[in-house]
Short mmCIF file of C-alpha atoms in Angstrom, two decimals:
data_model
loop_
_atom_site.label_atom_id
_atom_site.label_comp_id
_atom_site.label_asym_id
_atom_site.label_seq_id
_atom_site.Cartn_x
_atom_site.Cartn_y
_atom_site.Cartn_z
CA UNK A 19 -0.40 21.76 13.62
CA UNK A 20 -0.79 18.37 15.36
CA UNK A 21 0.69 15.28 13.72
CA UNK A 22 -1.86 12.54 13.23
CA UNK A 23 -0.77 8.91 13.49
CA UNK A 24 -3.78 6.71 12.94
CA UNK A 25 -4.35 3.26 14.36
CA UNK A 26 -4.14 0.74 11.51
CA UNK A 27 -5.00 -2.95 11.42
CA UNK A 28 -1.80 -3.85 9.61
CA UNK A 29 0.17 -3.01 12.77
CA UNK A 30 -0.91 -6.27 14.43
CA UNK A 31 0.27 -8.23 11.38
CA UNK A 32 3.61 -6.45 11.54
CA UNK A 33 3.98 -7.45 15.19
CA UNK A 34 3.21 -11.03 14.20
CA UNK A 35 5.91 -10.90 11.50
CA UNK A 36 8.50 -9.55 13.97
CA UNK A 37 7.67 -12.23 16.52
CA UNK A 38 7.65 -15.16 14.12
CA UNK A 39 10.36 -14.13 11.66
CA UNK A 40 13.04 -13.25 14.23
CA UNK A 41 15.13 -11.73 11.47
CA UNK A 42 14.92 -14.65 9.04
CA UNK A 43 12.89 -12.65 6.51
CA UNK A 44 12.34 -9.04 5.53
CA UNK A 45 8.85 -7.55 5.51
CA UNK A 46 7.57 -6.00 2.29
CA UNK A 47 4.52 -3.77 2.60
CA UNK A 48 3.04 -2.95 -0.79
CA UNK A 49 0.12 -0.82 -1.79
CA UNK A 50 -0.89 2.30 -3.66
CA UNK A 51 0.67 5.67 -2.95
CA UNK A 52 -0.58 7.86 -0.08
CA UNK A 53 -2.31 5.11 1.90
CA UNK A 54 -0.04 5.49 4.95
CA UNK A 55 2.68 2.88 4.39
CA UNK A 56 5.62 5.08 5.35
CA UNK A 57 3.84 6.50 8.39
CA UNK A 58 2.87 3.17 9.91
CA UNK A 59 6.30 1.64 9.23
CA UNK A 60 8.12 4.51 10.93
CA UNK A 61 5.69 4.38 13.85
CA UNK A 62 6.39 0.65 14.14
CA UNK A 63 10.14 1.27 14.12
CA UNK A 64 9.87 3.90 16.85
CA UNK A 65 7.74 1.70 19.11
CA UNK A 66 9.24 -1.74 18.54
CA UNK A 67 13.00 -1.10 18.11
CA UNK A 68 15.72 0.73 19.98
CA UNK A 69 16.96 2.50 16.84
CA UNK A 70 16.14 2.60 13.14
CA UNK A 71 17.36 4.02 9.85
CA UNK A 72 14.81 5.07 7.23
CA UNK A 73 16.07 5.30 3.65
CA UNK A 74 13.54 7.08 1.42
CA UNK A 75 14.63 6.12 -2.08
CA UNK A 76 12.52 8.94 -3.50
CA UNK A 77 15.01 11.34 -1.91
CA UNK A 78 18.11 9.20 -1.33
CA UNK A 79 21.39 10.42 -2.79
CA UNK A 80 23.35 8.46 -5.36
CA UNK A 81 25.89 7.81 -2.62
CA UNK A 82 23.30 5.92 -0.60
CA UNK A 83 21.90 4.03 -3.59
CA UNK A 84 25.38 3.01 -4.74
CA UNK A 85 26.03 1.26 -1.42
CA UNK A 86 23.87 -1.61 -2.63
CA UNK A 87 25.76 -2.11 -5.88
CA UNK A 88 28.51 -4.09 -4.15
CA UNK A 89 27.68 -6.31 -1.17
CA UNK A 90 31.13 -7.77 -0.58
CA UNK A 91 31.63 -5.75 2.63
CA UNK A 92 28.42 -5.44 4.66
CA UNK A 93 30.31 -3.91 7.60
CA UNK A 94 31.27 -0.99 5.35
CA UNK A 95 27.66 -0.54 4.20
CA UNK A 96 26.36 -0.45 7.78
CA UNK A 97 29.09 1.98 8.87
CA UNK A 98 28.33 4.32 5.95
CA UNK A 99 24.59 4.24 6.67
CA UNK A 100 25.19 5.11 10.32
CA UNK A 101 27.49 7.97 9.33
CA UNK A 102 25.12 9.35 6.66
CA UNK A 103 21.95 9.18 8.76
CA UNK A 104 23.58 9.92 12.12
CA UNK A 105 21.94 6.90 13.69
CA UNK A 106 23.57 3.99 15.50
CA UNK A 107 22.49 0.42 14.78
CA UNK A 108 22.08 -2.17 17.55
CA UNK A 109 22.44 -5.85 16.70
CA UNK A 110 18.99 -7.54 16.79
CA UNK A 111 17.37 -4.38 18.12
CA UNK A 112 17.43 -2.11 15.08
CA UNK A 113 15.50 -2.04 11.83
CA UNK A 114 16.51 -0.60 8.47
CA UNK A 115 13.59 0.67 6.38
CA UNK A 116 13.73 0.79 2.58
CA UNK A 117 10.95 3.24 1.73
CA UNK A 118 9.72 3.18 -1.89
CA UNK A 119 12.21 0.39 -2.57
CA UNK A 120 11.12 0.10 -6.21
CA UNK A 121 13.20 3.23 -6.82
CA UNK A 122 16.37 1.26 -6.02
CA UNK A 123 16.05 -2.30 -7.38
CA UNK A 124 19.54 -3.24 -6.19
CA UNK A 125 18.53 -2.51 -2.59
CA UNK A 126 15.64 -4.92 -2.91
CA UNK A 127 17.86 -7.56 -4.47
CA UNK A 128 20.34 -7.08 -1.60
CA UNK A 129 17.71 -8.22 0.92
CA UNK A 130 18.79 -11.84 0.43
CA UNK A 131 22.29 -11.10 1.76
CA UNK A 132 21.25 -8.53 4.36
CA UNK A 133 18.78 -10.95 5.93
CA UNK A 134 21.37 -13.76 5.86
CA UNK A 135 23.75 -11.48 7.78
CA UNK A 136 21.20 -11.50 10.61
CA UNK A 137 22.20 -8.41 12.55
CA UNK A 138 19.19 -6.22 11.80
CA UNK A 139 15.58 -6.43 10.69
CA UNK A 140 14.45 -5.01 7.35
CA UNK A 141 11.13 -3.53 6.28
CA UNK A 142 10.48 -2.46 2.69
CA UNK A 143 7.62 -0.37 1.39
CA UNK A 144 6.70 0.06 -2.23
CA UNK A 145 4.07 1.26 -4.63
CA UNK A 146 4.05 -0.10 -8.19
CA UNK A 147 6.36 -2.76 -6.74
CA UNK A 148 4.94 -5.57 -8.86
CA UNK A 149 5.22 -3.70 -12.14
CA UNK A 150 7.45 -5.68 -14.51
CA UNK A 151 9.46 -2.57 -15.33
CA UNK A 152 10.57 -2.35 -11.68
CA UNK A 153 11.59 -6.00 -11.30
CA UNK A 154 12.84 -7.26 -14.67
CA UNK A 155 16.50 -6.41 -13.98
CA UNK A 156 16.79 -8.04 -10.55
CA UNK A 157 16.35 -11.36 -8.80
CA UNK A 158 13.37 -10.98 -6.48
CA UNK A 159 14.45 -12.22 -3.04
CA UNK A 160 12.60 -15.18 -1.57
CA UNK A 161 13.44 -13.88 1.92
CA UNK A 162 10.46 -11.53 1.88
CA UNK A 163 7.17 -11.78 3.73
CA UNK A 164 4.58 -9.66 1.94
CA UNK A 165 1.72 -7.67 3.39
CA UNK A 166 -0.79 -5.85 1.23
CA UNK A 167 -1.90 -2.51 2.66
CA UNK A 168 -5.04 -0.62 1.67
CA UNK A 169 -6.61 2.75 2.47
CA UNK A 170 -8.42 2.98 5.81
CA UNK A 171 -11.52 0.80 6.01
CA UNK A 172 -14.68 1.93 7.81
CA UNK A 173 -13.53 0.62 11.20
CA UNK A 174 -10.15 2.36 10.91
CA UNK A 175 -11.99 5.51 9.86
CA UNK A 176 -14.14 5.30 12.99
CA UNK A 177 -10.98 4.87 15.07
CA UNK A 178 -9.68 8.09 13.50
CA UNK A 179 -12.92 9.76 14.58
CA UNK A 180 -12.11 8.63 18.15
CA UNK A 181 -14.82 5.96 18.03
CA UNK A 182 -13.82 2.43 18.99
CA UNK A 183 -17.34 1.40 20.04
CA UNK A 184 -19.49 1.44 16.88
CA UNK A 185 -18.04 -1.53 14.97
CA UNK A 186 -17.85 -3.98 17.93
CA UNK A 187 -21.41 -2.98 18.85
CA UNK A 188 -22.63 -3.55 15.28
CA UNK A 189 -20.99 -6.99 15.33
CA UNK A 190 -22.88 -7.94 18.48
CA UNK A 191 -26.20 -6.78 17.00
CA UNK A 192 -25.48 -8.77 13.85
CA UNK A 193 -24.50 -11.93 15.72
CA UNK A 194 -27.67 -11.80 17.83
CA UNK A 195 -29.85 -10.80 14.87
CA UNK A 196 -31.17 -7.73 16.69
CA UNK A 197 -32.42 -4.49 15.08
CA UNK A 198 -30.33 -1.36 15.60
CA UNK A 199 -33.33 0.78 16.35
CA UNK A 200 -32.53 4.47 16.87
CA UNK A 201 -28.80 3.78 16.44
CA UNK A 202 -29.38 2.98 12.76
CA UNK A 203 -29.53 6.63 11.69
CA UNK A 204 -26.36 7.53 13.58
CA UNK A 205 -24.53 4.57 12.07
CA UNK A 206 -25.65 5.44 8.56
CA UNK A 207 -24.53 9.04 9.03
CA UNK A 208 -21.11 7.71 9.93
CA UNK A 209 -21.07 5.48 6.86
CA UNK A 210 -22.11 8.35 4.59
CA UNK A 211 -19.33 10.49 6.07
CA UNK A 212 -16.85 7.72 5.31
CA UNK A 213 -18.15 7.59 1.73
CA UNK A 214 -17.56 11.34 1.41
CA UNK A 215 -14.16 11.56 3.08
CA UNK A 216 -12.77 8.19 2.05
CA UNK A 217 -9.92 6.22 3.56
CA UNK A 218 -6.86 8.13 2.41
CA UNK A 219 -5.08 9.30 5.60
CA UNK A 220 -4.25 12.71 4.11
CA UNK A 221 -7.93 13.31 3.35
CA UNK A 222 -8.93 12.16 6.85
CA UNK A 223 -6.40 14.55 8.40
CA UNK A 224 -7.81 17.41 6.31
CA UNK A 225 -11.33 16.61 7.51
CA UNK A 226 -10.27 16.47 11.17
CA UNK A 227 -8.39 19.76 10.88
CA UNK A 228 -10.84 21.78 8.80
CA UNK A 229 -14.20 19.98 8.74
CA UNK A 230 -14.39 21.22 5.15
CA UNK A 231 -15.41 18.61 2.56
CA UNK A 232 -14.35 20.86 -0.31
CA UNK A 233 -10.78 20.81 0.96
CA UNK A 234 -11.03 17.06 1.48
CA UNK A 235 -12.14 16.65 -2.13
CA UNK A 236 -9.21 18.77 -3.31
CA UNK A 237 -6.80 16.46 -1.46
CA UNK A 238 -8.32 13.39 -3.11
CA UNK A 239 -8.12 14.98 -6.55
CA UNK A 240 -4.42 15.66 -5.99
CA UNK A 241 -3.86 12.01 -5.09
CA UNK A 242 -5.68 10.85 -8.22
CA UNK A 243 -3.52 13.26 -10.21
CA UNK A 244 -0.42 11.60 -8.74
CA UNK A 245 -1.73 8.21 -9.85
CA UNK A 246 -2.34 9.35 -13.41
CA UNK A 247 1.16 10.87 -13.55
CA UNK A 248 2.58 7.53 -12.40
CA UNK A 249 0.62 5.73 -15.10
CA UNK A 250 2.02 8.06 -17.76
CA UNK A 251 5.56 7.20 -16.61
CA UNK A 252 4.78 3.50 -16.95
CA UNK A 253 2.87 3.80 -20.20
CA UNK A 254 3.68 6.95 -22.22
CA UNK A 255 0.86 6.11 -24.67
CA UNK A 256 -1.57 7.16 -21.92
CA UNK A 257 -3.74 4.04 -22.28
CA UNK A 258 -3.34 2.89 -18.66
CA UNK A 259 -4.20 6.39 -17.48
CA UNK A 260 -7.29 6.44 -19.71
CA UNK A 261 -8.45 3.07 -18.35
CA UNK A 262 -8.05 4.32 -14.78
CA UNK A 263 -9.86 7.61 -15.36
CA UNK A 264 -12.78 5.90 -17.11
CA UNK A 265 -13.62 3.56 -14.19
CA UNK A 266 -16.34 5.82 -12.65
CA UNK A 267 -18.09 6.15 -16.02
CA UNK A 268 -17.88 2.39 -16.62
CA UNK A 269 -19.36 1.62 -13.21
CA UNK A 270 -22.19 4.14 -13.61
CA UNK A 271 -23.42 2.37 -16.76
CA UNK A 272 -24.48 -0.65 -14.76
CA UNK A 273 -22.83 -3.06 -17.19
CA UNK A 274 -21.40 -6.30 -15.88
CA UNK A 275 -18.03 -5.89 -17.60
CA UNK A 276 -15.41 -3.28 -18.36
CA UNK A 277 -15.48 -2.47 -22.09
CA UNK A 278 -11.88 -1.46 -22.75
CA UNK A 279 -12.30 -1.00 -26.51
CA UNK A 280 -14.64 1.94 -25.91
CA UNK A 281 -11.77 3.72 -24.10
CA UNK A 282 -8.55 2.80 -25.90
CA UNK A 283 -9.79 1.28 -29.14
CA UNK A 284 -8.65 -2.11 -30.38
CA UNK A 285 -5.16 -2.93 -29.12
CA UNK A 286 -5.36 -6.72 -29.38
CA UNK A 287 -5.95 -9.19 -26.59
CA UNK A 288 -2.29 -9.34 -25.54
CA UNK A 289 -2.03 -5.55 -25.43
CA UNK A 290 -5.27 -5.25 -23.51
CA UNK A 291 -4.19 -7.87 -20.96
CA UNK A 292 -0.85 -6.12 -20.48
CA UNK A 293 -2.53 -2.77 -19.80
CA UNK A 294 -5.04 -4.28 -17.38
CA UNK A 295 -2.26 -6.17 -15.59
CA UNK A 296 -0.34 -2.93 -15.09
CA UNK A 297 -3.48 -1.33 -13.70
CA UNK A 298 -4.02 -4.23 -11.31
CA UNK A 299 -0.36 -4.31 -10.26
CA UNK A 300 -0.54 -0.62 -9.38
CA UNK A 301 -2.83 -1.57 -6.44
CA UNK A 302 -5.01 1.47 -7.22
CA UNK A 303 -7.96 -0.68 -8.31
CA UNK A 304 -9.78 -3.81 -7.18
CA UNK A 305 -10.32 -6.21 -10.07
CA UNK A 306 -13.47 -8.30 -10.14
CA UNK A 307 -13.44 -11.29 -12.50
CA UNK A 308 -16.45 -13.10 -13.84
CA UNK A 309 -16.90 -16.55 -12.31
CA UNK A 310 -18.86 -19.23 -14.18
CA UNK A 311 -19.45 -21.29 -11.03
CA UNK A 312 -19.36 -19.28 -7.77
CA UNK A 313 -18.55 -22.26 -5.58
CA UNK A 314 -15.72 -23.07 -3.17
CA UNK A 315 -13.13 -23.31 -5.96
CA UNK A 316 -14.00 -19.97 -7.58
CA UNK A 317 -10.51 -19.54 -9.03
CA UNK A 318 -11.01 -22.71 -11.09
CA UNK A 319 -13.88 -21.14 -13.03
CA UNK A 320 -12.57 -17.57 -13.23
CA UNK A 321 -13.28 -16.26 -16.72
CA UNK A 322 -10.93 -13.46 -17.74
CA UNK A 323 -12.63 -13.09 -21.10
CA UNK A 324 -15.76 -11.61 -19.52
#
């Protein structure tokens, strides 16, 4: 079975970080689960560095995690990592990846001292990284440059379909205010396919391998199941999970606001705001706020009560 590594727009931003940072900051890539963070980071490490070490904190042993409890001897930490992962590190030409860093808060806190050491570059990935539960016990390092990653957009989807022509062509038609003509139907078919398959890399791979939309749908349902399981870990009451699962029904009503009380009852304004903040911090949803005056300074008139 071929391994798919899709072209992603975030790669150019990562190159920009490497060029401008020169080791002075770590890169934190945050986003929802299963959007391709780990894949693109490892691909970046393979292409842009001589060697790399990837620490997946979902699977890392307690021995590895405990290395970041005491930072008095960085030489010892680097030697242990090289021995454990059987990889050598080259000064200023190696990167250490902290995958799902929210699973080891001490590793994230250690970034301040690791970056100051200056020998290697550091890239962190995380989902639910902004959740208070994952950050309340540590000092968040200021030596982080953050990039937000999302599922594949329509252009990235077309790239995955081996089509790098459609979007630039559409842009030219738009700029010149010209009709698409016969190309309109083909373009709309592509857009409808994107709406059916979506932008989750795993779903795109399934479509390319099987051309079976039922299997694609099964993949997406599994991903949504993972999200709801994560929500239950964060909020055992199940309210965050209920809010997430009710989004399609809320949107289909055509109302201009999300009526939370119809889903979770009355939990008070503070409780409601806390639940919605957790949902937003999970990066699984896009929040749209009412704006009383949609002008240049939209944030000044953002109304969170509506």
